[in-house]
Amino acid sequence: MTMMSSIAVLGGGAWGTALAQTCARAGRKVMLWEHDAGNAQQLANARESLFLPGVKLEPAIQVTRDLAEAARADAILLVIPAQVLRAVVSQLAPLIAPRTPLIACAKGIERGTHRFMTEIIAECAPEAVPAILSGPSFAADVARGLPTAVTIAATDAAVAEALAQAINCGSFRPYHSTDVRGVELGGATKNVLAIAAGIVEGKKLGASALAAMTTRGFAELVRFGKAYGAKTETMMGLSGLGDLILTCGTPQSRNFSFGMALGKGESVDTASHGKLAEGAFTAPVLLEMAHAKNIEMPISEAVAAVLAGQTTVDAAIGALLTRPLKSEL
Ligand SMILES: NC(=O)C1=CN([C@@H]2O[C@H](COP(=O)(O)OP(=O)(O)OC[C@H]3O[C@@H](n4cnc5c(N)ncnc54)[C@H](O)[C@@H]3O)[C@@H](O)[C@H]2O)C=CC1
Ligand SMILES: O=C(CO)COP(=O)(O)O
């Protein structure tokens, strides 16, 4: 693997900005591409993202709206919502050099197709090397340089290791892995479970209920993961259990705070307060995929039903509590 001296980050939202900062601190030349004109202007002029106010871009970050310019980087981080990944990778594909690593940083599964993030990359940019970055990491923490550990996975161990080296900046510590499916599946699933945890908090059901929800949620993540090819060790690691613990425990998570608002009685339409809650997009597709393989996921099912307006929060909680008693394992 060649030395990665330049990195492009596609998406100057909260996470893209934080990752651009990290890459700059790691000594890379960074190109930050933003599609939204207003945010691109803010990034270029005020050196700040509208999605992460108060964080000044490192001097080594160059802002661009020219995808062809970004495409010349040695590796490209895709930091845009899961449901728009296909469109962006399709535009990017003809512009990149063969074997350019494209690292998905979104946590979701594509609606309609049931495709995981790296599957979309493989379909839309067959000459690229797909990879995934995931793990417990709030953009605001990473941008402030607080200690954070994530996982980067690629099917080729040398690629995963080279990518981890390229973006390691001391406080931001990427572990490497070849379990691509395990890493991408954990991040997508935990977002749905974080909504459930937020509902528990919003309804003031107590710390015991929150621990029960998180733990039984993890059991769902593991069942889903085993059926879709994830390694158990990965699900027990940073991108699975680690990220579940993070996002099921604090309103700093947008998925958790979306659930909290639902628990407090806000409507599905307003509960996100204009912020991205990926779990809301993933919930229905997660359920379709669970049904396709007969996987029991009652918590995720309850979240999907609440979001679809098929049940109320109270009825969903009642239904979960009155399920027949069963063996824990
Ligand atoms: N914010 C965080 O702490 C973390 C977020 N993530 C994941 O990263 C992904 C992005 O999240 P954030 O950056 O936080 O979201 P955000 O809402 O802050 O930013 C979204 C970015 O995507 C861009 N975008 C939206 N629609 C687009 C389109 N059609 N074409 C091109 N670009 C488009 C926006 O302009 C913006 O740059 C999500 O999947 C999220 O789960 C992962 C780890 C941490
Ligand atoms: O994935 C995240 C932290 O690891 C960010 O969580 P939210 O998208 O719920 O804010």
CSV table of C-alpha atoms in Angstrom, one decimal, residues 2 33 38 41 46 50 61 69 76 86 88 106 122 128 143 179 189 203 208 213 239 247-248 271 275 285:
chain,number,residue,atom,x,y,z
A,2,THR,CA,1.4,3.4,-1.0
A,33,TRP,CA,-15.6,18.6,0.0
A,38,GLY,CA,-24.2,27.6,2.2
A,41,GLN,CA,-19.2,29.0,2.0
A,46,ALA,CA,-15.4,31.4,8.5
A,50,LEU,CA,-22.7,25.0,10.2
A,61,ILE,CA,-7.6,21.7,5.4
A,69,GLU,CA,-10.2,17.9,-7.1
A,76,ILE,CA,-11.3,9.3,0.5
A,86,ARG,CA,-25.0,5.8,-3.6
A,88,VAL,CA,-22.2,10.6,-4.2
A,106,ALA,CA,-21.9,6.5,7.6
A,122,ALA,CA,-18.4,-2.0,-4.5
A,128,ALA,CA,-12.1,1.3,-5.7
A,143,ALA,CA,-12.9,17.7,17.0
A,179,ASP,CA,-14.4,-7.9,9.5
A,189,THR,CA,-28.0,-1.4,14.3
A,203,LYS,CA,-40.5,8.3,29.6
A,208,SER,CA,-32.6,-0.2,35.5
A,213,MET,CA,-33.0,-2.1,27.1
A,239,SER,CA,-18.0,-0.8,16.6
A,247,THR,CA,-25.2,6.2,22.1
A,248,CYS,CA,-27.6,4.4,24.5
A,271,ALA,CA,-38.5,14.9,17.4
A,275,LYS,CA,-30.7,16.9,13.2
A,285,VAL,CA,-34.9,-1.7,6.6
